[in-house]
Each structure stands twice: as structure tokens, then as C-alpha cells.
Amino acid sequence: MHKESSGSARQRQDVLTALTVAAAALLLALSLNFVQPAFASADKPITTAAQVKDASEASGQDLYHRGYYKAAMKVWKRAVEEKKDPGAAFRLGEEYFDAKVVDRSITDAVKYMMIGADGGDPRAQMDLGTYYDKGWGVKRDPKLAAKWYKAAADNGKPDAQYNIGTMYEDGEGVEKDQKLAYAYYLMAAKNGFPNYPAEAIKRLSKTMEPADIKAASKMAAKMLKSQPQEPLAPAVEAESMK
């Protein structure tokens, strides 16, 4: 029986070690050549509008939050041009009105808010209603203010629910209707709009018949079930009417 000398055993161990190191080096090389570029590409931050493949409110907002304001505006404009994205239109209208990162342009603010409102964005509907209510960039028009406040209210916007409630209570832009006013105030309160709805409900309760209050409450409950809830607080709260 052959007995391996200690020298040959040590030599074989050295060869095995060398093979192990070589295999590890090969695996590392493969990793660097094939895996690293994929991660590098995925980790590369998007900083320009040209890098954004799918222009939308969300993709523009990502750039905006990271301080790339001009790129965000370009993405939002592309989203409006390519697919009339109502959320992107709202963001553009908001920026042109607030003048934080662009020069103020009430004309552009109204233009984009109209696109957003027509597209069903409740934030744009609320703000467009405010423009018509206050006469900001447009001729003051209570009927159009009420139209857009109601659209936003029926889309779950609590501040708009309060505002259209005041218009029904006062008969401004709409026919006076205490029950509808009470119903919208109740919805605004249930949706978390602070202070004003509770005061308005208390005020109307003193002049309304119990049967009318009950009917208005049922009306509010029915409307609440059929409308979406506002998912996020608006970036800039529109000014309330009262």
C-alpha cells in the first residue's frame, strides 16, 4: 500500500488552494462583468425629464421632491400634452399660481386648472371653484364657482363640501336650500374638515325643522357612501369662503 509523503500531501493541498482561489476569482469576475452593471443602472438616479419614460403626476412629483423643479415641470407638461393627465395639470396650475419655482402666471394657472378640473381631479375642481369665487384670473362667477365646488365636493373633497354648503345656505350661485347646505356641512364634518362645518350645523339646526334635519342627514349618509374619500391632504389648502 502506497503511503503519500508529507511533501506530496502539502503540494496537493497547495494545488487545491490555488484552484479554490482561481474559482473564487472567476466568480468575482463574472459578478463584476454581468451583475454589477444591472445594479448600477437600477441605482442611477433620475434627474432629468428626458430620463422619465412614463410622464405622469407621480413621476414629476418624484423629481420635484428631490429638488429638480424644472425637470418636474417638463414632465408634468409632457403628461398633460401626451395624455391630459389631470393630476399633472393640477400640479402645473398650482405652481403657476404659487410662483415657488416659476414666475407667476394666473393665465397659465387657470388654463391648467381647467384641464385638471375637466379631467376629474378634485383638487383642481376645488381650486378652479375658488378662482371663480374670488375672481382670480377670471371674471367672478358664483354659478361657475358653485359648479366646481360641487364637483369637488361630490368627489370627496371636504373643504369643497363646506364651500358648496355655504353657497346652498346663502343661495349664492345656486338656489337656496337649507337641507342641501346641512347635508354638505355634515359631510365636511365627517370627512374631517375642522371647525367651520360644526358651527354651520349648529347655526342651521336652530332654524330647520327636525324632519328636515333628519332628511338632510339621510341625504348626507347616502352621498358619503357613493363618493370617494380624499386619499391625501392637498399640497396647498385652497382658501375657504367663510
PDB file of C-alpha atoms in Angstrom, residues 199-208:
ATOM      1  CA  GLU A 199     -70.507  75.834  13.625  1.00  0.00           C
ATOM      2  CA  ALA A 200     -72.655  75.902  10.475  1.00  0.00           C
ATOM      3  CA  ILE A 201     -74.557  72.754  11.506  1.00  0.00           C
ATOM      4  CA  LYS A 202     -75.271  74.291  14.903  1.00  0.00           C
ATOM      5  CA  ARG A 203     -76.460  77.502  13.249  1.00  0.00           C
ATOM      6  CA  LEU A 204     -78.773  75.758  10.779  1.00  0.00           C
ATOM      7  CA  SER A 205     -80.164  73.435  13.456  1.00  0.00           C
ATOM      8  CA  LYS A 206     -81.745  76.458  15.134  1.00  0.00           C
ATOM      9  CA  THR A 207     -83.819  77.342  12.066  1.00  0.00           C
ATOM     10  CA  MET A 208     -84.590  73.945  10.494  1.00  0.00           C
TER      11      MET A 208
END
